[in-house]
XYZ file of C-alpha atoms in Angstrom:
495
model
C 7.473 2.798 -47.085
C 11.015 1.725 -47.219
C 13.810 4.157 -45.762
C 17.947 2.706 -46.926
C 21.296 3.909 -45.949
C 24.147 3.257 -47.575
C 27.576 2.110 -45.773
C 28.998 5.194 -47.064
C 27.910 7.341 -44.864
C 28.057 5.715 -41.514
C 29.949 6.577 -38.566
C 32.568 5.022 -36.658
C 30.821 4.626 -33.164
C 32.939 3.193 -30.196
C 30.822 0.698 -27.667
C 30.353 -0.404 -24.325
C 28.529 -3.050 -23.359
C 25.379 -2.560 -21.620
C 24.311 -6.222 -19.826
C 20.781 -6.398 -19.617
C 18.748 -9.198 -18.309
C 16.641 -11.424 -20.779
C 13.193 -10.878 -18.689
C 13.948 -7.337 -18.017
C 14.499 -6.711 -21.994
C 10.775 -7.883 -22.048
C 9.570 -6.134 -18.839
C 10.992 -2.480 -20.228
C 9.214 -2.796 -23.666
C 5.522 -3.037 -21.035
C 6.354 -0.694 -17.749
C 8.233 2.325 -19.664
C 5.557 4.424 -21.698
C 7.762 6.581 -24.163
C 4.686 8.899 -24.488
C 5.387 11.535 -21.374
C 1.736 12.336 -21.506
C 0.050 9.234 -22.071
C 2.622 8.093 -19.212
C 1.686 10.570 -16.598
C -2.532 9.772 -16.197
C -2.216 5.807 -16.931
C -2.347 3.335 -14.247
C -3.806 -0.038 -13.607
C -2.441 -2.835 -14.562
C -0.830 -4.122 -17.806
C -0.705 -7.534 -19.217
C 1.223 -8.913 -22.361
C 1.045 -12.220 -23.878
C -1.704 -13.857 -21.784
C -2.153 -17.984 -22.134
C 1.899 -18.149 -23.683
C 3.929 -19.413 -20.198
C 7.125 -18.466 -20.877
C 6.153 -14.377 -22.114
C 3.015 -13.648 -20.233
C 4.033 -10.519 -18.142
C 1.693 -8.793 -15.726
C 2.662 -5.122 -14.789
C 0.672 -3.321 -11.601
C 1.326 0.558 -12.095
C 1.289 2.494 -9.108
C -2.115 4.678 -8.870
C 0.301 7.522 -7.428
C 2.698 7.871 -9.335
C 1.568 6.646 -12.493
C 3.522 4.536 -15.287
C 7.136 5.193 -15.875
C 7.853 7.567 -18.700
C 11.063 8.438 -21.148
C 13.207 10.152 -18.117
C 12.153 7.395 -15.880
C 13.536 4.459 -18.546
C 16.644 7.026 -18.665
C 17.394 6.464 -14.718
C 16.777 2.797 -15.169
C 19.265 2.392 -18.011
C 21.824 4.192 -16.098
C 21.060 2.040 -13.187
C 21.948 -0.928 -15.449
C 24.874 0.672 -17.351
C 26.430 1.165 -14.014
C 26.114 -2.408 -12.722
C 26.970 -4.039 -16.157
C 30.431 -2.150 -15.224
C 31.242 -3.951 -12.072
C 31.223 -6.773 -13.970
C 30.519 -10.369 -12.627
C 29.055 -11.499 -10.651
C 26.513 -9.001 -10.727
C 25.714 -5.963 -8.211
C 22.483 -5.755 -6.741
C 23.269 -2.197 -4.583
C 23.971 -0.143 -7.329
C 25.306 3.413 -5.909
C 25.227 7.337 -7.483
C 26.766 10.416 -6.343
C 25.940 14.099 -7.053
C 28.002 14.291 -10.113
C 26.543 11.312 -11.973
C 23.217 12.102 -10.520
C 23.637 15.583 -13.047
C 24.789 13.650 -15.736
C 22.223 10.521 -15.541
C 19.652 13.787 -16.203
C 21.995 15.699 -18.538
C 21.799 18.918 -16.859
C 24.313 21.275 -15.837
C 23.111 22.193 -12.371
C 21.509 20.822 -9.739
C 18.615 21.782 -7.890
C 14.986 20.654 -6.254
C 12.852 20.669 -9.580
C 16.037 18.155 -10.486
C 15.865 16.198 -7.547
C 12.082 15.563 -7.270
C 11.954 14.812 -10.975
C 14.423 12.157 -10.147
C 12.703 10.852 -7.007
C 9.625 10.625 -8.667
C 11.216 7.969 -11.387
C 12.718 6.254 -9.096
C 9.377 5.436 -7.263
C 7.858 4.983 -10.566
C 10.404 2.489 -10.822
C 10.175 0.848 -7.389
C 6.810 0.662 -6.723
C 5.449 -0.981 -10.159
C 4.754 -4.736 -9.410
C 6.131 -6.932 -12.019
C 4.747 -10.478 -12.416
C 6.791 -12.740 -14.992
C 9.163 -15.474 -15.629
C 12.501 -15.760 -15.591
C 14.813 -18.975 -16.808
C 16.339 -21.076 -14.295
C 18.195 -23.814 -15.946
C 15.649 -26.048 -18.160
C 12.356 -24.260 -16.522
C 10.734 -21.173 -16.039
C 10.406 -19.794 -12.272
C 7.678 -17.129 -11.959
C 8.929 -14.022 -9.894
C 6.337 -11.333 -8.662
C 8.960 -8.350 -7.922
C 10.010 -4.430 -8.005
C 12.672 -4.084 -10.100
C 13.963 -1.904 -7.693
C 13.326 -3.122 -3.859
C 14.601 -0.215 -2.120
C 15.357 3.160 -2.812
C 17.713 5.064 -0.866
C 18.345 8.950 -0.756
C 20.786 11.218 0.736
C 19.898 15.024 1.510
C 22.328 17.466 2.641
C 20.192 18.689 5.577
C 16.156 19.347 4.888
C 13.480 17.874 2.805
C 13.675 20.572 0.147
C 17.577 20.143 -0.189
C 18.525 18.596 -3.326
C 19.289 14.951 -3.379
C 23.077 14.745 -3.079
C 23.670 10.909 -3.347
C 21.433 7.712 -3.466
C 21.260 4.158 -3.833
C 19.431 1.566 -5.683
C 18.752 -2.144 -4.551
C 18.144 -4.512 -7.108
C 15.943 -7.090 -7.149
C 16.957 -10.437 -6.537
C 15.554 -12.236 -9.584
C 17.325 -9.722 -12.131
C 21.001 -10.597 -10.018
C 20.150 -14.088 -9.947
C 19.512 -14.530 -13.991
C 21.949 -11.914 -15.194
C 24.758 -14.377 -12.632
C 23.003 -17.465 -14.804
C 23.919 -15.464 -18.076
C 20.923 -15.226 -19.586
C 21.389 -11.313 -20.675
C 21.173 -9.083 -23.874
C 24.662 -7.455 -25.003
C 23.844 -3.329 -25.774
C 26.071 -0.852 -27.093
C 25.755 2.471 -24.667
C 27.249 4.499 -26.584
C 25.250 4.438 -29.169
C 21.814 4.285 -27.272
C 23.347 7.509 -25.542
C 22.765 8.878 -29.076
C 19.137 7.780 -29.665
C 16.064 9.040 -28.387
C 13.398 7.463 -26.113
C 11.648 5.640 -28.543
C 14.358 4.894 -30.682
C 16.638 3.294 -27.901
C 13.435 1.316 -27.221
C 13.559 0.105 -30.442
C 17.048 -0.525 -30.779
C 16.951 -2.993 -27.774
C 14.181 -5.123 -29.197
C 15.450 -5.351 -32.380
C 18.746 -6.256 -31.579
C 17.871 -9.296 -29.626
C 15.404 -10.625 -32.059
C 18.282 -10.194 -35.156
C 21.076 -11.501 -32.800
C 18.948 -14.520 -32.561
C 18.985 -16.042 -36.413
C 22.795 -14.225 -37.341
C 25.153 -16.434 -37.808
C 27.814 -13.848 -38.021
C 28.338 -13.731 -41.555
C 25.127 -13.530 -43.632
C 23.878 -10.268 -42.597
C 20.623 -10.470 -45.576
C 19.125 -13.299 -44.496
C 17.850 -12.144 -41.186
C 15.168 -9.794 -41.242
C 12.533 -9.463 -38.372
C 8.372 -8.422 -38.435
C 6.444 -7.310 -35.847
C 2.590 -5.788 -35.615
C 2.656 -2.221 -35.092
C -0.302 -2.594 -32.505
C 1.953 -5.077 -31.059
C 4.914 -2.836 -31.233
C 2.979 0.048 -29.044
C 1.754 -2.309 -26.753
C 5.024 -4.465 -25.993
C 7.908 -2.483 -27.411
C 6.976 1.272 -26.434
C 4.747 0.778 -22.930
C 1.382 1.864 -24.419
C 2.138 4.374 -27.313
C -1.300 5.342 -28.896
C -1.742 3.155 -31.865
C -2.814 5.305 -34.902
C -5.086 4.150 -37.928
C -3.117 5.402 -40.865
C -0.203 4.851 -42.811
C 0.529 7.981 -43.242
C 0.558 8.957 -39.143
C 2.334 5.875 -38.450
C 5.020 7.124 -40.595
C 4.789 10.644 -38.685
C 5.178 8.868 -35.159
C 7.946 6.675 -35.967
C 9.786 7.288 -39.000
C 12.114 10.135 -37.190
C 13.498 7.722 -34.822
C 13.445 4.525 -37.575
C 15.230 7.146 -39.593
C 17.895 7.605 -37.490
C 18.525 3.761 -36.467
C 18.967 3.442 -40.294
C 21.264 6.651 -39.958
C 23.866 5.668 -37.119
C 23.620 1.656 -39.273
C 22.012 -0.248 -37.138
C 19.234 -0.409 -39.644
C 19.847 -1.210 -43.105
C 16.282 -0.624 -43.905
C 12.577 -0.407 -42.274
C 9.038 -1.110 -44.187
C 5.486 -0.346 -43.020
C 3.134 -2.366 -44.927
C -0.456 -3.347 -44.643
C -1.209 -6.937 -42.448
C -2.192 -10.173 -44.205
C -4.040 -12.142 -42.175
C -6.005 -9.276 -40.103
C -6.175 -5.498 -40.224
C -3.790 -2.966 -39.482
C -0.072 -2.868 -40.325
C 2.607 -4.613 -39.904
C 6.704 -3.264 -39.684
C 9.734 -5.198 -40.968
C 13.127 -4.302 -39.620
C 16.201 -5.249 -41.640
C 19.853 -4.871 -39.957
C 22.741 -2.937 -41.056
C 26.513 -3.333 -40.506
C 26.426 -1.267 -36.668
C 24.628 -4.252 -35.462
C 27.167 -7.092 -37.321
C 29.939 -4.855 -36.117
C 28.510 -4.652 -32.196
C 27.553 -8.451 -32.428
C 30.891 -9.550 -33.219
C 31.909 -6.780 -30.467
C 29.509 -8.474 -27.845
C 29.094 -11.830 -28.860
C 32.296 -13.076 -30.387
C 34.785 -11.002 -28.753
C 33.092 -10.633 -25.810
C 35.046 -10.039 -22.597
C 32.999 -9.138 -19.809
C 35.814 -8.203 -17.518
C 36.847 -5.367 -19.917
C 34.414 -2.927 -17.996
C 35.140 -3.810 -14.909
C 35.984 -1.371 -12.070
C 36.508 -1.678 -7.972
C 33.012 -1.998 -6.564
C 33.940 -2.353 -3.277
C 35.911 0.732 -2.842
C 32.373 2.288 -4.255
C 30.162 0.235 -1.988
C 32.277 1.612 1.210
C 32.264 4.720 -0.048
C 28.482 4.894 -0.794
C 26.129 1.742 -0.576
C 26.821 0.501 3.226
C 26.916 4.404 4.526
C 23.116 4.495 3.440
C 22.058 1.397 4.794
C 23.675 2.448 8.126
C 21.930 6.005 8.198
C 18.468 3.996 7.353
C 19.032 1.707 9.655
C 19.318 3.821 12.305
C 15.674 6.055 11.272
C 14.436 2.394 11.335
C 15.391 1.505 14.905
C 15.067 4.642 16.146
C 11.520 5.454 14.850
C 10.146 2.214 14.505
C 9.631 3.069 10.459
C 9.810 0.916 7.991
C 12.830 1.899 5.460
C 10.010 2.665 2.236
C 8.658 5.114 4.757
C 11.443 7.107 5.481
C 11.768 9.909 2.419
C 15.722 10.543 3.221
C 18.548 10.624 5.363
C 21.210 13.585 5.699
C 24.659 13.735 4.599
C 25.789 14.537 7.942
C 24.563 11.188 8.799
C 25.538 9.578 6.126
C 29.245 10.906 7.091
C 28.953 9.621 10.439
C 28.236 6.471 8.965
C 31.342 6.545 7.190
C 33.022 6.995 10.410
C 31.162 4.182 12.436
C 32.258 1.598 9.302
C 35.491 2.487 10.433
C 35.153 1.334 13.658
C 32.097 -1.690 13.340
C 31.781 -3.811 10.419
C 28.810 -3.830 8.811
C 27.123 -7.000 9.905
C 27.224 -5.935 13.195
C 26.115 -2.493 12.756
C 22.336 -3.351 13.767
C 23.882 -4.786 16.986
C 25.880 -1.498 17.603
C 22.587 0.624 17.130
C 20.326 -1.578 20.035
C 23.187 -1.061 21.927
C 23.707 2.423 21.719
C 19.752 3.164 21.726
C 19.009 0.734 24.675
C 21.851 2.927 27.115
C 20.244 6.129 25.595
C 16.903 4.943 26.481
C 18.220 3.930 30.143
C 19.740 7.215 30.667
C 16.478 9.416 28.920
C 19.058 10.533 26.376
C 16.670 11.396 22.660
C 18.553 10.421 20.080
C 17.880 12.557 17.275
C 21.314 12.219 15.095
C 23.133 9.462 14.155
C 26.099 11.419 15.314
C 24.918 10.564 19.123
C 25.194 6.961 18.569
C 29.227 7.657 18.677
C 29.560 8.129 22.486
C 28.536 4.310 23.104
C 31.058 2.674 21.245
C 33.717 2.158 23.891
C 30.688 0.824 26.639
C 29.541 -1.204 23.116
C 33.492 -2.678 22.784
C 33.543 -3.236 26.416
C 30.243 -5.010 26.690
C 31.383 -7.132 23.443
C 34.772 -8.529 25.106
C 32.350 -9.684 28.161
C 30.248 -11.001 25.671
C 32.352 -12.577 23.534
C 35.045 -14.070 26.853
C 31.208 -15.517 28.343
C 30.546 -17.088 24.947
C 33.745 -18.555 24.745
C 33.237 -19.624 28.360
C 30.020 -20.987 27.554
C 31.086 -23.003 24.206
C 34.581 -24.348 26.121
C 32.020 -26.128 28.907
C 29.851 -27.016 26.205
C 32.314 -28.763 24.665
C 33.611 -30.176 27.504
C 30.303 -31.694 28.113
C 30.329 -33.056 24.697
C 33.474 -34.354 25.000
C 32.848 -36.049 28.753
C 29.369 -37.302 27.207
C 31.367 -38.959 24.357
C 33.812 -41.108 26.906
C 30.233 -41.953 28.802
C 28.745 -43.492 25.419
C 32.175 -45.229 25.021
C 32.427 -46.424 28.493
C 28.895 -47.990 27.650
C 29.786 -49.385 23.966
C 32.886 -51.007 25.843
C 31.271 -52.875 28.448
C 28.183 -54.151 25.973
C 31.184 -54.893 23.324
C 33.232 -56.701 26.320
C 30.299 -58.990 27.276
C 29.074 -59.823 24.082
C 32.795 -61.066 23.137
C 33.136 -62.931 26.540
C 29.749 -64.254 25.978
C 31.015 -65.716 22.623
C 34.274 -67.508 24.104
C 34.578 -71.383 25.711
C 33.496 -71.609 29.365
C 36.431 -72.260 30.631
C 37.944 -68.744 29.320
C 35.006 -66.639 30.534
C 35.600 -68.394 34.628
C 39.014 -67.414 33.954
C 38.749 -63.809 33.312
C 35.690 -63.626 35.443
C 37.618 -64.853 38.916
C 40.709 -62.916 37.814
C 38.147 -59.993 37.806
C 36.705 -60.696 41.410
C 39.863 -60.960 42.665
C 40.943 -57.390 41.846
C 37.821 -55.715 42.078
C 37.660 -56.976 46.309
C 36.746 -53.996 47.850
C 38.262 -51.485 50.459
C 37.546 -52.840 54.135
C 33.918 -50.812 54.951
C 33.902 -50.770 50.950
C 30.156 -51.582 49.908
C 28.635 -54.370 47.321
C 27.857 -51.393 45.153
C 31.368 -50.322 44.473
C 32.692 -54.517 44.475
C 29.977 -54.592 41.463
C 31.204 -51.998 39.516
C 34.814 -52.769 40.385
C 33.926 -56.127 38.922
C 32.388 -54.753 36.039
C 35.460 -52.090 35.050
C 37.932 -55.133 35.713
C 36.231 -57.937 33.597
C 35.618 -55.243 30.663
C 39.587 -54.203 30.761
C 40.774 -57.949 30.941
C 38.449 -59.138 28.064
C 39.510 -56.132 25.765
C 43.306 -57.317 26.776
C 42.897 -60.644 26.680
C 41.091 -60.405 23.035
C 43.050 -57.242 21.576
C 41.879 -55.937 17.469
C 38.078 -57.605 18.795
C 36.761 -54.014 20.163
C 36.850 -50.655 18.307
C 39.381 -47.967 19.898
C 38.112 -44.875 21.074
C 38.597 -42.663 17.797
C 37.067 -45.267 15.278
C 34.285 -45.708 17.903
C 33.548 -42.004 17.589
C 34.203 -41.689 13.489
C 31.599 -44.524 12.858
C 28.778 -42.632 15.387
C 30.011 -39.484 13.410
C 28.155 -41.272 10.554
């Protein structure tokens, strides 16, 4: 079967450019199921391309939540969309408030059947174990990960209010690659206009033709695939059917409309050669020249680019301070704690104000140590606010005893240094006297008795060192440029 469209008919579409990580092109094809019901009762674990180093990926599905379905790939796309516009270097804490939580789902209002749909992708999300490779320089450095390590939600005030802002972390490995630029170049807007399956197929398809295109001949490059394969690696698991004729029910609607919007030219299903079943052949159409030239020849990463860390302020840090403070107040870990509220979250806002961030954890011991001491329960993060003069007052003793402390260190240092010199002088002195004529060493040495005679009641320990100061001082004089000064002395130990 063989479906064409001509350039007639196509559409002017406008683009933005999605950035999506090489490994993580591969990963989405296994973890995201783009069968909702298949999706919701499979679990286990999945594994692609066993025995082949570079592809082999293992996925571990969560036995609770089950594998990731078309909504979840939705949140994870808009996860990616957002940090592709901060630009580079890449995001990992990738914030989303109320607003573009209702249009990541598409719906005009916002309730609990919204919110826990949402939560439950994200854990889909977060708590599928990923084990595969990603490129780092001339190797290949195998990762075992979550493409999302943490997963943070804001509530207005109960469990059953809907979510009203949360965060996603990142994974390191994902940040790390994407800032080596080993990515895939998308076109949102137009995956905005495909379905699940479609979009799946779309971000295969236009890494494996981006691959042979040389920018101008657009026939030449054509790209075949197994269907089996397809199911299995492209669409997380789709059932694979034994017919023609079904095949062409399951995926010529979305195939069709590829070859609609131009990204396809044309599509074939046709019967395998070496072994049985069937086996698809994509051909690309003048979208995908026109969004390669876009991404990869004109390519300006900076063009999407907005202020993260107005965002980050805004959103990001106030979560990690409201989950820090659950953490150190309850002794939970931060994957056990289902939410925070906004009215902590706001508080948060207003403690950032006041601490910076990296010493935020500080602030908290602080302020739950005094309301320990005084049998004050801390329930709010709100409470915490009443301890932040004692915490500034306790942080200028801190900080004038530290300086205290590092100003006799270093006069120790400093006092140990003229020590060690004291000693390098007086070995330096003797070896040099050692090396002169007799006659020159008597000289300086009764020159140094002389002046080195002790105080009357003076003892033979102090004539001895007075001897010993005076005969290194006159051999140093007497022999200038022979004995290192002070500051080259203490550059060459420095090496």
């Amino acid at each position: 079967m063989e479906t064409t469209q001509s350039d007639d008919n196509l559409k002017t579409i406008e683009t933005e450019a999605v950035y999506l990580e090489n490994t993580l092109l591969r990963v989405f094809g296994v973890l995201f199921c783009h069968d909702p019901k298949r999706a919701r009762g499979r679990t286990g674990t999945i594994e692609i391309n066993r025995g082949v180093t570079e592809k082999h990926i293992t996925v571990r599905l969560d036995p609770e939540y089950a594998q990731p379905g078309p909504f979840a790939h939705k949140v994870a796309m808009a996860v990616i969309r957002k940090q592709s516009r901060f630009g580079s270097p890449a995001q990992k804490q990738i914030s989303f408030s109320q607003r573009e939580l209702m249009r990541l789902t598409g719906r005009k209002t916002w309730g609990g059947r919204d919110s826990e749909e949402l939560i439950r992708a994200l854990r889909q999300i977060q708590y599928a174990h990923i084990l595969a490779k990603f490129k780092k320089d001339d190797r290949f450095v195998e990762h075992d990960f979550s493409i999302f390590n943490e997963v943070m939600i804001e509530r207005r005030n109960s469990a059953t209010d809907p979510i009203a802002a949360c965060t996603v972390i990142v994974a390191d490995p994902i940040i790390q690659s994407l800032n080596d630029h080993h990515f895939t170049c998308l076109n949102h807007v137009l995956m905005q206009q495909l379905s699940s399956v479609a979009s799946a197929f779309y971000m295969r398809l236009f890494y494996h033709f981006s691959i042979p295109f040389d920018g101008k001949h657009l026939n030449r490059v054509s790209f075949k695939k197994r269907y089996d394969d397809i199911c299995l690696e492209w669409l997380g698991g789709l059932t694979v059917l034994k017919y023609r004729s079904d095949i062409r029910d399951q995926l010529s609607g979305h195939l069709d409309h590829l070859v609609e919007v131009g990204f396809l030219r044309s599509y074939d299903i046709s019967p395998a050669e070496t072994r049985e079943g069937f086996v698809v052949e994509f051909r690309p159409g003048t979208r995908f020249a026109s969004d390669y030239q876009t991404f990869y020849v004109r390519r300006r990463q900076g063009d999407f680019q907005f202020n993260f860390h107005d965002e980050n302020q805004a959103m990001g840090e106030p979560h990690q301070v409201a989950y820090l403070f659950v953490e150190k107040r309850t002794g939970q870990k931060r994957e056990g704690i289902p939410y925070v509220s906004s009215r902590d979250v706001e508080t948060a806002k207003e403690l950032l104000r006041s601490v910076p961030l990296d010493q935020i954890g500080d602030f908290l011991d602080f302020a739950l140590s005094e309301a320990r001491r005084t049998r004050f329960d801390l329930q709010t993060l709100g409470g915490v606010k009443q301890y932040l003069n004692s915490y500034f007052q306790a942080s200028d003793r801190r900080a004038s005893e530290k300086a205290k402390a590092l100003a006799k260190l270093a006069q120790e240092a400093e006092e140990q240094l003229k020590s060690d010199y004291a000693a390098y002088l007086r070995t330096a002195a003797g070896k040099l006297l050692e090396s002169r004529p007799a006659h020159e060493r008597a000289a300086i040495e009764d020159l140094a008795r002389t002046k080195a005679r002790p105080p009357v009641g003076g003892t033979g320990f102090l004539s001895n060192t007075l001897y010993e100061l005076e005969r290194t001082r006159l051999t140093i004089d007497r022999y200038p440029g022979n004995v290192l000064s002070f500051d080259e002395w203490k550059e060459r130990a420095a090496c």
